[in-house]
Amino acid sequence: VLTFTASRVSESALATSEIIHCHKRRSRGRNSRHPPATHLTHGFTHAPLADVIAKMSLEDNTVTLSTMKASKFFLVFEKQITQWEKSLSLVSETIEVILQVQRNWMYLENIFIGSDSIHRELPQESAMFEAVHFNFIAKMKEIHDINNVLNAALAPGMLDNFMDMDPTLEKTQKSLDNYLESKRQQFPRFYFLS
């Protein structure tokens, strides 16, 4: 039973990595005209298909573990099944937090990086975003270098680091929304612009 679970997890990881590599190859072809630094900052964009497959794989493995818990042989493998259940739960939570941070980061990156007017108008929020920006890129490089979902999720402080980024990005987003609303009130025609 344990061998079956381990092979299932490795097959899921292999399939997910193949999809991610295909996505990277397609994005390299589109972004080949950009300089390396720009490509580097945009190399961690959201891949919806890979997200769906990764979530399905995690859910499948979690269901498999739940099925094993109902088996009459559960007591023999209780320790391993419980450990895998905790690990998959942590991986799932880590992925959810990373995707949330990534969505917020992608939205704010287009606004804060390279915009001098926003830096002048919102200096505190710009500094907060830049700190998160460099931390996010460093952590994503670290995850890429680890090249193993389980090891990356279990890395010390990985989940906590992304959980710390999320409220900062939300605070930055709220300040930006308040700033844009004040500009819309000064210039009503801005209500027609996104």
CSV table of C-alpha atoms in Angstrom, one decimal:
chain,number,residue,atom,x,y,z
A,1,VAL,CA,0.0,0.0,0.0
A,2,LEU,CA,2.8,2.4,0.9
A,3,THR,CA,4.7,1.7,-2.3
A,4,PHE,CA,1.5,2.4,-4.3
A,5,THR,CA,1.1,5.8,-2.5
A,6,ALA,CA,4.7,6.7,-3.1
A,7,SER,CA,4.6,5.9,-6.8
A,8,ARG,CA,1.3,7.8,-7.1
A,9,VAL,CA,2.9,10.9,-5.5
A,10,SER,CA,6.0,10.7,-7.7
A,11,GLU,CA,3.8,10.2,-10.9
A,12,SER,CA,1.8,13.3,-9.9
A,13,ALA,CA,4.9,15.3,-9.3
A,14,LEU,CA,6.4,14.2,-12.6
A,15,ALA,CA,3.3,15.1,-14.5
A,16,THR,CA,3.1,18.5,-12.8
A,17,SER,CA,6.7,19.3,-13.6
A,18,GLU,CA,6.2,18.3,-17.2
A,19,ILE,CA,3.4,20.8,-17.5
A,20,ILE,CA,5.4,23.5,-15.8
A,21,HIS,CA,8.4,22.9,-18.2
A,22,CYS,CA,6.0,23.1,-21.2
A,23,HIS,CA,4.6,26.3,-19.9
A,24,LYS,CA,8.1,27.7,-19.4
A,25,ARG,CA,9.1,26.8,-22.9
A,26,ARG,CA,6.1,28.6,-24.3
A,27,SER,CA,6.7,31.7,-22.2
A,28,ARG,CA,10.4,31.7,-23.2
A,29,GLY,CA,9.4,31.9,-26.8
A,30,ARG,CA,7.1,34.8,-26.2
A,31,ASN,CA,9.5,36.7,-23.9
A,32,SER,CA,12.7,36.2,-25.8
A,33,ARG,CA,12.7,39.8,-27.0
A,34,HIS,CA,12.9,41.1,-23.4
A,35,PRO,CA,16.1,41.6,-21.6
A,36,PRO,CA,17.0,38.9,-19.0
A,37,ALA,CA,16.2,41.1,-15.9
A,38,THR,CA,12.7,41.8,-17.1
A,39,HIS,CA,12.2,38.1,-18.0
A,40,LEU,CA,13.5,37.2,-14.5
A,41,THR,CA,11.0,39.3,-12.7
A,42,HIS,CA,8.1,38.0,-14.9
A,43,GLY,CA,9.3,34.4,-14.8
A,44,PHE,CA,7.1,33.6,-11.8
A,45,THR,CA,3.7,34.4,-13.4
A,46,HIS,CA,0.5,32.5,-12.7
A,47,ALA,CA,0.0,29.3,-14.7
A,48,PRO,CA,-3.7,28.4,-14.3
A,49,LEU,CA,-3.5,24.9,-16.0
A,50,ALA,CA,-0.5,23.9,-13.8
A,51,ASP,CA,-2.5,25.1,-10.7
A,52,VAL,CA,-5.5,23.1,-11.6
A,53,ILE,CA,-3.5,19.9,-12.2
A,54,ALA,CA,-1.4,20.4,-9.0
A,55,LYS,CA,-4.6,20.9,-7.0
A,56,MET,CA,-6.2,17.8,-8.5
A,57,SER,CA,-3.1,15.8,-7.9
A,58,LEU,CA,-3.0,16.9,-4.2
A,59,GLU,CA,-6.7,16.2,-3.8
A,60,ASP,CA,-6.3,12.7,-5.4
A,61,ASN,CA,-3.4,11.9,-3.1
A,62,THR,CA,-5.4,13.1,-0.1
A,63,VAL,CA,-8.4,11.0,-1.0
A,64,THR,CA,-6.0,8.0,-1.5
A,65,LEU,CA,-4.7,8.5,2.0
A,66,SER,CA,-8.2,8.8,3.4
A,67,THR,CA,-9.1,5.5,1.7
A,68,MET,CA,-6.0,3.9,3.2
A,69,LYS,CA,-7.1,5.1,6.7
A,70,ALA,CA,-10.3,3.2,6.2
A,71,SER,CA,-8.4,0.0,5.4
A,72,LYS,CA,-8.2,-2.8,7.9
A,73,PHE,CA,-4.4,-2.7,7.5
A,74,PHE,CA,-4.2,1.0,8.6
A,75,LEU,CA,-2.6,0.2,11.9
A,76,VAL,CA,0.4,-1.3,10.2
A,77,PHE,CA,1.0,1.9,8.1
A,78,GLU,CA,-0.5,4.4,10.5
A,79,LYS,CA,2.7,6.4,11.1
A,80,GLN,CA,3.6,6.7,7.4
A,81,ILE,CA,0.0,7.5,6.4
A,82,THR,CA,-0.3,10.2,9.1
A,83,GLN,CA,3.1,11.7,8.1
A,84,TRP,CA,2.1,11.8,4.4
A,85,GLU,CA,-1.3,13.3,5.3
A,86,LYS,CA,0.4,16.1,7.3
A,87,SER,CA,3.0,16.7,4.5
A,88,LEU,CA,0.3,16.9,1.8
A,89,SER,CA,-1.7,19.2,4.0
A,90,LEU,CA,1.3,21.5,4.4
A,91,VAL,CA,2.0,21.4,0.7
A,92,SER,CA,-1.6,22.3,-0.1
A,93,GLU,CA,-1.6,25.2,2.4
A,94,THR,CA,1.8,26.5,1.1
A,95,ILE,CA,0.7,26.4,-2.5
A,96,GLU,CA,-2.6,28.3,-1.7
A,97,VAL,CA,-0.7,31.0,0.2
A,98,ILE,CA,2.0,31.3,-2.6
A,99,LEU,CA,-0.7,31.6,-5.2
A,100,GLN,CA,-2.5,34.3,-3.2
A,101,VAL,CA,0.7,36.3,-2.8
A,102,GLN,CA,1.5,35.7,-6.5
A,103,ARG,CA,-1.8,37.1,-7.6
A,104,ASN,CA,-1.4,40.2,-5.5
A,105,TRP,CA,2.3,40.6,-6.4
A,106,MET,CA,1.5,40.4,-10.2
A,107,TYR,CA,-1.1,43.1,-9.9
A,108,LEU,CA,1.0,45.5,-7.9
A,109,GLU,CA,4.2,44.8,-9.8
A,110,ASN,CA,2.8,46.4,-12.9
A,111,ILE,CA,1.9,49.5,-10.9
A,112,PHE,CA,4.9,50.0,-8.5
A,113,ILE,CA,7.9,48.8,-10.6
A,114,GLY,CA,9.1,51.5,-12.9
A,115,SER,CA,6.5,54.1,-12.0
A,116,ASP,CA,8.1,57.3,-10.6
A,117,SER,CA,4.8,59.0,-10.1
A,118,ILE,CA,3.6,56.2,-7.8
A,119,HIS,CA,6.9,56.3,-5.9
A,120,ARG,CA,6.4,60.1,-5.3
A,121,GLU,CA,2.7,59.8,-4.3
A,122,LEU,CA,3.0,56.7,-2.2
A,123,PRO,CA,6.6,56.5,-0.9
A,124,GLN,CA,5.8,54.3,2.1
A,125,GLU,CA,3.7,51.8,0.1
A,126,SER,CA,6.4,51.8,-2.6
A,127,ALA,CA,9.1,50.9,0.0
A,128,MET,CA,6.8,48.2,1.4
A,129,PHE,CA,6.1,46.7,-2.0
A,130,GLU,CA,9.8,46.8,-3.0
A,131,ALA,CA,10.7,44.8,0.2
A,132,VAL,CA,8.1,42.2,-0.6
A,133,HIS,CA,9.1,42.2,-4.3
A,134,PHE,CA,12.7,41.3,-3.6
A,135,ASN,CA,11.7,38.8,-1.0
A,136,PHE,CA,9.2,37.2,-3.3
A,137,ILE,CA,11.7,36.8,-6.1
A,138,ALA,CA,14.3,35.4,-3.7
A,139,LYS,CA,11.9,32.9,-2.3
A,140,MET,CA,10.6,31.8,-5.8
A,141,LYS,CA,14.3,31.3,-6.8
A,142,GLU,CA,14.8,29.2,-3.7
A,143,ILE,CA,11.8,27.1,-4.5
A,144,HIS,CA,13.0,26.7,-8.1
A,145,ASP,CA,16.4,25.7,-6.9
A,146,ILE,CA,15.0,23.1,-4.5
A,147,ASN,CA,13.0,21.7,-7.4
A,148,ASN,CA,10.9,19.5,-5.2
A,149,VAL,CA,7.4,20.5,-3.9
A,150,LEU,CA,7.6,18.6,-0.7
A,151,ASN,CA,11.1,19.8,0.2
A,152,ALA,CA,10.2,23.4,-0.7
A,153,ALA,CA,7.0,23.3,1.4
A,154,LEU,CA,8.9,21.8,4.4
A,155,ALA,CA,11.8,24.2,4.1
A,156,PRO,CA,12.1,26.1,7.4
A,157,GLY,CA,10.1,29.4,7.4
A,158,MET,CA,8.8,29.0,3.8
A,159,LEU,CA,5.1,29.1,4.7
A,160,ASP,CA,5.6,31.8,7.3
A,161,ASN,CA,7.6,34.0,4.9
A,162,PHE,CA,4.8,33.9,2.3
A,163,MET,CA,2.2,34.4,5.1
A,164,ASP,CA,4.1,37.6,6.1
A,165,MET,CA,4.1,38.9,2.5
A,166,ASP,CA,0.3,38.6,2.1
A,167,PRO,CA,-0.9,41.2,4.6
A,168,THR,CA,1.8,43.6,3.4
A,169,LEU,CA,0.6,43.3,-0.2
A,170,GLU,CA,-3.0,43.6,1.0
A,171,LYS,CA,-2.2,46.8,2.9
A,172,THR,CA,-0.3,48.2,-0.1
A,173,GLN,CA,-3.3,47.3,-2.3
A,174,LYS,CA,-5.7,49.1,0.1
A,175,SER,CA,-3.5,52.2,0.2
A,176,LEU,CA,-3.3,52.2,-3.6
A,177,ASP,CA,-7.1,51.9,-3.9
A,178,ASN,CA,-7.6,54.8,-1.5
A,179,TYR,CA,-5.1,56.9,-3.5
A,180,LEU,CA,-6.9,56.1,-6.8
A,181,GLU,CA,-10.3,56.8,-5.2
A,182,SER,CA,-9.1,60.3,-4.1
A,183,LYS,CA,-7.8,61.0,-7.6
A,184,ARG,CA,-11.2,59.9,-9.0
A,185,GLN,CA,-13.0,62.3,-6.7
A,186,GLN,CA,-10.7,65.1,-7.8
A,187,PHE,CA,-11.1,64.2,-11.5
A,188,PRO,CA,-14.4,62.4,-12.1
A,189,ARG,CA,-13.4,61.4,-15.6
A,190,PHE,CA,-11.0,58.9,-14.0
A,191,TYR,CA,-14.1,56.8,-13.1
A,192,PHE,CA,-14.2,55.7,-16.7
A,193,LEU,CA,-10.6,54.5,-16.7
A,194,SER,CA,-9.5,51.2,-15.2
